[in-house]
Each structure stands twice: as C-alpha cells, then as structure tokens.
Short mmCIF file of C-alpha atoms in Angstrom, two decimals:
data_model
loop_
_atom_site.label_atom_id
_atom_site.label_comp_id
_atom_site.label_asym_id
_atom_site.label_seq_id
_atom_site.Cartn_x
_atom_site.Cartn_y
_atom_site.Cartn_z
CA MET A 1 -5.95 17.18 -20.23
CA ILE A 2 -2.48 15.76 -19.48
CA ARG A 3 -4.02 13.07 -17.29
CA GLU A 4 -6.44 12.02 -20.05
CA LEU A 5 -3.60 11.92 -22.58
CA LYS A 6 -1.55 9.68 -20.30
CA THR A 7 -4.56 7.41 -19.93
CA LEU A 8 -4.94 7.33 -23.72
CA LEU A 9 -1.34 6.12 -24.01
CA ALA A 10 -2.04 3.41 -21.43
CA VAL A 11 -5.07 2.25 -23.44
CA ALA A 12 -3.01 2.21 -26.65
CA SER A 13 -0.25 0.25 -24.93
CA GLU A 14 -2.46 -2.28 -23.09
CA GLY A 15 -5.15 -2.70 -25.74
CA THR A 16 -8.30 -2.44 -23.58
CA PHE A 17 -9.79 -0.10 -20.99
CA SER A 18 -9.72 -2.89 -18.42
CA ALA A 19 -6.04 -3.71 -18.93
CA ALA A 20 -5.12 0.00 -18.95
CA GLY A 21 -7.01 0.44 -15.68
CA ASP A 22 -5.08 -2.41 -14.09
CA LYS A 23 -1.82 -0.78 -15.16
CA ILE A 24 -2.51 2.75 -13.89
CA GLY A 25 -4.81 1.98 -10.96
CA LEU A 26 -8.20 3.14 -12.27
CA THR A 27 -11.47 1.30 -12.78
CA GLN A 28 -12.73 0.51 -16.26
CA SER A 29 -15.54 3.05 -15.81
CA ALA A 30 -12.97 5.70 -14.82
CA ILE A 31 -10.98 5.02 -17.99
CA SER A 32 -14.16 5.23 -20.07
CA ALA A 33 -15.15 8.54 -18.44
CA GLN A 34 -11.71 10.04 -19.10
CA MET A 35 -11.77 8.97 -22.75
CA GLN A 36 -15.23 10.46 -23.21
CA ARG A 37 -13.97 13.76 -21.76
CA LEU A 38 -10.97 13.67 -24.09
CA GLU A 39 -13.20 13.06 -27.10
CA ALA A 40 -15.39 15.97 -26.05
CA GLU A 41 -12.30 18.20 -25.73
CA VAL A 42 -10.87 17.37 -29.16
CA GLY A 43 -14.28 17.31 -30.85
CA HIS A 44 -14.26 13.87 -32.47
CA ASP A 45 -14.40 10.17 -31.63
CA LEU A 46 -11.14 8.38 -30.90
CA PHE A 47 -12.64 4.90 -30.60
CA ASP A 48 -14.89 2.62 -32.60
CA ARG A 49 -17.33 1.20 -30.06
CA ALA A 50 -19.25 -2.04 -30.48
CA GLY A 51 -21.16 -3.33 -27.48
CA ARG A 52 -18.79 -3.20 -24.50
CA THR A 53 -15.60 -3.10 -26.59
CA ALA A 54 -13.77 0.02 -27.79
CA ARG A 55 -10.90 0.08 -30.26
CA LEU A 56 -8.81 3.04 -31.35
CA ASN A 57 -9.90 4.36 -34.75
CA ASP A 58 -7.65 6.18 -37.25
CA ARG A 59 -8.10 9.50 -35.46
CA GLY A 60 -7.33 7.77 -32.17
CA HIS A 61 -4.05 6.33 -33.46
CA GLN A 62 -3.13 9.77 -34.78
CA MET A 63 -3.97 11.26 -31.40
CA VAL A 64 -1.66 8.78 -29.67
CA GLY A 65 1.35 10.14 -31.56
CA GLN A 66 0.34 13.72 -30.76
CA ALA A 67 -0.21 12.80 -27.11
CA GLU A 68 3.31 11.40 -26.84
CA GLN A 69 4.72 14.67 -28.15
CA LEU A 70 2.59 16.81 -25.82
CA ILE A 71 3.52 14.74 -22.76
CA ARG A 72 7.23 15.01 -23.63
CA MET A 73 6.87 18.78 -24.00
CA TYR A 74 5.06 18.97 -20.67
CA ALA A 75 7.80 16.93 -19.00
CA ASP A 76 10.45 19.26 -20.46
CA LEU A 77 8.58 22.29 -19.10
CA CYS A 78 8.46 20.75 -15.65
CA ALA A 79 12.09 19.67 -15.75
CA GLY A 80 13.28 23.27 -15.49
CA ASN A 81 11.24 23.98 -12.38
CA GLU A 82 12.28 22.03 -9.30
CA ALA A 83 9.17 23.10 -7.38
CA THR A 84 6.96 21.68 -10.10
CA THR A 85 8.69 18.32 -10.20
CA THR A 86 8.50 17.84 -6.44
CA SER A 87 4.93 19.03 -5.94
CA PHE A 88 1.58 17.64 -6.96
CA ARG A 89 -2.07 18.11 -6.11
CA PHE A 90 -5.06 15.91 -5.47
CA SER A 91 -8.69 16.42 -4.55
CA ILE A 92 -10.55 15.09 -1.52
CA GLY A 93 -14.34 14.84 -1.50
CA SER A 94 -16.43 15.29 1.63
CA ILE A 95 -20.05 15.53 2.67
CA ALA A 96 -20.86 18.81 4.42
CA SER A 97 -21.11 17.44 7.96
CA ALA A 98 -17.55 16.05 7.82
CA GLN A 99 -15.84 19.17 6.48
CA SER A 100 -15.81 21.29 9.63
CA HIS A 101 -14.90 18.73 12.29
CA LEU A 102 -12.14 16.10 12.12
CA LEU A 103 -11.18 16.36 8.44
CA PRO A 104 -9.45 19.78 8.78
CA GLU A 105 -7.32 18.38 11.61
CA ALA A 106 -6.21 15.47 9.42
CA ILE A 107 -5.46 17.76 6.47
CA ALA A 108 -3.42 20.13 8.63
CA ARG A 109 -1.33 17.23 9.97
CA PHE A 110 -0.93 15.91 6.44
CA HIS A 111 0.46 19.21 5.13
CA ARG A 112 3.02 19.31 7.91
CA GLN A 113 4.26 15.92 6.71
CA PHE A 114 3.99 16.69 2.99
CA PRO A 115 4.46 20.46 2.54
CA GLU A 116 5.01 20.04 -1.21
CA VAL A 117 1.51 18.62 -1.81
CA ARG A 118 -1.47 20.81 -2.65
CA THR A 119 -4.93 19.58 -1.70
CA ARG A 120 -8.42 20.65 -2.76
CA LEU A 121 -11.52 19.92 -0.69
CA VAL A 122 -14.57 19.16 -2.86
CA PRO A 123 -18.07 19.24 -1.29
CA GLY A 124 -20.93 17.12 -2.54
CA LEU A 125 -23.53 14.43 -1.99
CA SER A 126 -22.32 10.95 -1.06
CA MET A 127 -23.25 9.07 -4.23
CA ASP A 128 -21.85 11.82 -6.46
CA LEU A 129 -18.56 11.82 -4.53
CA ALA A 130 -18.29 8.01 -4.62
CA HIS A 131 -18.75 8.06 -8.39
CA LEU A 132 -16.06 10.76 -8.71
CA VAL A 133 -13.59 8.58 -6.80
CA ASP A 134 -14.47 5.68 -9.10
CA ALA A 135 -13.96 7.95 -12.12
CA GLY A 136 -10.55 9.07 -10.88
CA GLU A 137 -11.66 12.67 -10.37
CA LEU A 138 -11.12 12.46 -6.60
CA GLU A 139 -8.32 10.75 -4.71
CA MET A 140 -10.69 9.78 -1.89
CA ALA A 141 -13.93 10.96 -0.28
CA ILE A 142 -15.68 10.95 3.09
CA VAL A 143 -19.26 9.86 2.41
CA ILE A 144 -22.27 8.10 3.85
CA ARG A 145 -22.00 4.42 2.95
CA PRO A 146 -23.77 3.93 -0.41
CA PRO A 147 -26.60 1.38 -0.67
CA PHE A 148 -24.68 -0.49 -3.38
CA SER A 149 -21.47 -2.48 -3.57
CA LEU A 150 -18.36 -0.52 -4.47
CA HIS A 151 -16.33 -1.48 -7.51
CA SER A 152 -13.79 -4.17 -6.69
CA ASP A 153 -10.92 -1.69 -7.18
CA LEU A 154 -12.27 0.60 -4.45
CA ARG A 155 -12.08 0.23 -0.69
CA TRP A 156 -14.33 1.32 2.18
CA THR A 157 -13.03 2.29 5.62
CA THR A 158 -15.71 2.94 8.26
CA LEU A 159 -14.96 6.12 10.22
CA ALA A 160 -18.08 6.55 12.37
CA ARG A 161 -21.54 5.07 12.98
CA GLU A 162 -24.04 7.83 13.71
CA PRO A 163 -27.46 7.17 15.29
CA PHE A 164 -30.46 9.19 14.16
CA ARG A 165 -32.32 11.17 16.82
CA LEU A 166 -35.64 13.00 16.83
CA VAL A 167 -34.98 16.68 17.51
CA VAL A 168 -37.94 18.82 18.59
CA PRO A 169 -38.38 22.36 19.94
CA ARG A 170 -37.82 22.60 23.69
CA ASP A 171 -41.50 23.44 24.30
CA ALA A 172 -42.86 20.52 22.24
CA PRO A 173 -45.48 18.35 24.02
CA ASP A 174 -44.10 15.69 26.35
CA ILE A 175 -45.46 12.72 24.39
CA GLY A 176 -43.93 9.72 22.61
CA TRP A 177 -41.74 10.17 19.55
CA ARG A 178 -44.28 8.54 17.23
CA GLU A 179 -47.02 10.92 18.34
CA LEU A 180 -44.66 13.89 17.99
CA LEU A 181 -43.81 12.94 14.41
CA MET A 182 -47.48 12.63 13.51
CA THR A 183 -48.68 15.82 15.20
CA ILE A 184 -46.10 18.60 14.75
CA PRO A 185 -44.67 19.93 11.44
CA PHE A 186 -41.76 17.93 10.02
CA ILE A 187 -38.49 19.37 8.70
CA ARG A 188 -37.29 16.74 6.29
CA TYR A 189 -33.73 15.78 5.43
CA ASP A 190 -33.41 16.29 1.67
CA ARG A 191 -34.52 13.07 -0.05
CA ALA A 192 -31.85 13.53 -2.73
CA SER A 193 -29.24 12.70 -0.06
CA LEU A 194 -28.53 9.24 1.33
CA ALA A 195 -29.42 10.39 4.86
CA GLY A 196 -32.72 11.76 3.56
CA ARG A 197 -33.49 8.44 1.92
CA GLN A 198 -32.76 6.66 5.19
CA VAL A 199 -35.23 8.94 6.97
CA ASP A 200 -37.83 8.31 4.28
CA ARG A 201 -37.40 4.53 4.54
CA PHE A 202 -37.68 4.71 8.34
CA LEU A 203 -40.94 6.66 8.20
CA ARG A 204 -42.42 4.24 5.68
CA ARG A 205 -41.26 1.24 7.69
CA GLU A 206 -42.88 2.63 10.83
CA HIS A 207 -46.03 3.66 8.89
CA ILE A 208 -45.72 7.26 10.09
CA ALA A 209 -47.31 10.01 8.00
CA VAL A 210 -45.62 13.35 8.67
CA LYS A 211 -46.70 16.89 7.85
CA ASP A 212 -43.81 18.26 5.78
CA VAL A 213 -43.12 21.95 6.26
CA CYS A 214 -39.56 22.26 4.94
CA GLU A 215 -36.85 20.14 3.27
CA ALA A 216 -33.12 20.87 3.54
CA ASP A 217 -29.80 19.07 3.10
CA GLU A 218 -27.53 20.99 5.49
CA LEU A 219 -27.50 19.40 8.96
CA ASP A 220 -26.84 22.65 10.84
CA ALA A 221 -29.74 24.29 9.00
CA LEU A 222 -32.10 21.47 9.99
CA ILE A 223 -31.15 21.76 13.66
CA ARG A 224 -31.38 25.56 13.54
CA LEU A 225 -34.88 25.40 12.06
CA VAL A 226 -35.94 23.11 14.90
CA ALA A 227 -34.41 25.50 17.45
CA LEU A 228 -36.44 28.32 15.90
CA GLY A 229 -39.63 26.36 16.55
CA LEU A 230 -40.53 25.48 12.96
CA GLY A 231 -41.01 21.78 13.66
CA ALA A 232 -39.30 18.45 14.35
CA SER A 233 -36.58 16.65 12.41
CA LEU A 234 -34.84 13.27 12.27
CA VAL A 235 -31.09 13.91 12.10
CA PRO A 236 -27.92 11.91 12.75
CA GLN A 237 -26.01 12.62 15.94
CA THR A 238 -22.58 13.37 14.55
CA MET A 239 -19.34 13.42 16.53
CA ARG A 240 -19.37 17.21 16.54
CA ASN A 241 -22.91 17.71 17.86
CA ARG A 242 -22.67 15.88 21.16
CA ARG A 243 -23.94 19.14 22.69
CA TRP A 244 -27.24 20.29 21.21
CA PRO A 245 -28.65 23.85 21.21
CA ALA A 246 -30.51 24.76 24.40
CA ALA A 247 -33.65 25.52 22.37
CA VAL A 248 -34.11 21.88 21.27
CA ARG A 249 -34.95 18.60 22.96
CA VAL A 250 -33.32 15.42 21.65
CA ILE A 251 -35.26 12.16 21.82
CA ASP A 252 -33.69 8.70 21.56
CA LEU A 253 -35.59 6.28 19.31
CA GLY A 254 -34.66 3.35 21.54
CA GLU A 255 -34.76 -0.06 19.87
CA ASP A 256 -36.06 1.58 16.68
CA THR A 257 -32.88 3.67 16.26
CA PHE A 258 -31.37 3.59 12.77
CA HIS A 259 -27.85 4.67 11.84
CA ARG A 260 -25.75 6.00 9.02
CA ASP A 261 -22.18 4.82 8.44
CA ILE A 262 -19.63 7.50 7.60
CA GLY A 263 -16.53 6.27 5.85
CA LEU A 264 -13.70 6.84 3.44
CA VAL A 265 -13.92 5.64 -0.16
CA HIS A 266 -10.50 5.23 -1.71
CA ARG A 267 -8.45 3.02 -3.98
CA SER A 268 -6.50 0.02 -2.72
CA LYS A 269 -3.10 0.70 -1.20
CA ARG A 270 -1.29 -0.68 -4.23
CA ASN A 271 -2.99 1.98 -6.37
CA MET A 272 -2.27 4.90 -4.01
CA ASN A 273 0.94 6.89 -3.78
CA GLU A 274 2.74 7.53 -0.51
CA ALA A 275 1.02 10.86 0.15
CA SER A 276 -2.46 9.46 -0.51
CA ARG A 277 -1.85 6.50 1.79
CA ALA A 278 -0.63 8.87 4.50
CA LEU A 279 -3.70 11.12 4.24
CA ALA A 280 -6.06 8.14 4.36
CA GLN A 281 -4.26 6.94 7.49
CA LEU A 282 -4.43 10.39 9.14
CA ILE A 283 -8.17 10.66 8.42
CA ALA A 284 -8.75 7.21 9.92
CA GLU A 285 -6.68 8.16 12.99
CA ALA A 286 -8.61 11.43 13.43
CA TYR A 287 -11.83 9.40 13.65
CA GLY A 288 -10.28 6.72 15.80
CA ALA A 289 -10.84 4.15 13.04
CA GLY A 290 -8.70 1.23 11.96
CA PRO A 291 -6.20 1.16 9.09
CA PRO A 292 -7.75 2.25 5.77
CA GLU A 293 -7.67 -0.98 3.79
CA THR A 294 -10.99 -2.63 4.65
CA PRO A 295 -12.28 -4.53 1.59
CA SER A 296 -15.50 -3.19 0.07
#
C-alpha cells in the first residue's frame, strides 16, 4: 500500500492524475488503477468523480494527512536497516516461451551487477502483461507485440521476429501444407493468446477450414502433442527451438509465412531507474537487439 499512498500524495500535490503521472513516471490509467485499489483497501471513496475528472473529497483530504504520517513512519523503520535502504524489488513479466531461454541469462547477469536488487518473474498472456506495465504493476515485460498502439509513456523494443511453421507428425502424408491443414486433425494455439489470434486470422485469410481436436496455450505442449501423433499445429519458430523433435516434420509456409514480434514493453528511460535501465539493456543484448528506447 505504500506505493499507492505515495501516488496519492503526488495526486494531492499536482492536482490531477495526469500531472501526478508526469511527476512520478506513470500513465494516467496507472494512477487511476492505483487509486481504485487504495479506495478498495480503505473501504470508501477518496475522490469525487465527474466525467473524466477526479477531485479529492473530504475523506481523501483526510487520507492525505494520514498517508504523510504513514510514509514518514515507514521511512523511519527503513532508516535503521541499511540492507533495506539499499535494496529494492521489481517485477518482470514474460510470456511462457521467453522464460526458459534468454531471459534467465539476462537476469543472472543483472544480479551480478546489482546484487542488492530483488526481482520477481511474472508469467502471463501478452495483453495482460502489457496492461500491467501500463498500470505500474510491472517494471517491464517480454510480450508478443499487441495489435494496438501503446500509451505514449510506454516504449517498445523488438527482440525477435519469429516465423510461424506448420508442424506435423513425421509420418503425415507428403502433400502440400494447405491439404495437410484441411485433412488431418488440428491442434490449435489458444485463441485467447495473441499468437492464437494470429493463427486464427491466417486460417480465415487463407479460407482454410480445420478440424480442431485440441486447443492449448503452451508452445512445448503443442509441439509435444504433434510429436505424439495427435495432429498438426501452426506454431512460431522461436530462438530456442531451432532443433525440432525427431518425431515431427516442419513445413515452411513460403511466401504465405506470417510472423509474431517478440519485444520488451517498458517505460521511457527518463522514467526508469538505473537498475531498470540496466536490465532492459541486458535483455536487449541477450536477444541481439538494439538499445531499448525505440518509440512505440
């Protein structure tokens, strides 16, 4: 709650959510989300809301004074513990396929440079993780590029561009990829995920009707199901699966190939501390990408 109380003080000082966000490096929607959580915690409204404006009410002004006291007490508690004052923690979001390859290498290098920092790796779907970065719940996140523009306070750094391949059992008929998709059972990438939506759009664009047998979100599970002979699947060729299981056959879609962009969503450099900037740089280096400050 300390973070929300500090944000409340910024709102009281600056007058609006937007101005407070500019001061502390959060988007207006992130400020709004934090204030809603604070109101839920204390059990009453702190703002009078009319349209898109929000002004502190009497309870809110009272809460500001209490927040100042609580933050001073918290600072006093930390002042007696050197380890507490020199350490901090932030959370990093990541889609499943990025967690077990290059990200651990970047995190390990980061902790050697910043041994006082504590990190937490948060799994999730791309759009959920992007919204959490926007809301200030995550410092940054590795996601599939969302199909919408990021808020102007956020940045996108492309890490990898992954082509989709058709993966079929080794003993599948030696026919064209279109015929394979229309004749053998289809293991579908979960349509709740961005990758699954890309697959769905591709099939509709190509006017291909598949025979769904299973739907899953985990990439390794999809490939394993193909290897076990359940059916075919359209999956991205990630940097870690350059070598496919012997039980599958991988088919290039040629000029019809579609891709997914993997990247890092983060705040602008001016709104990141030294440790956050260093981790973003290490993640970009692990992927062989450029500096993490590409405008969204």
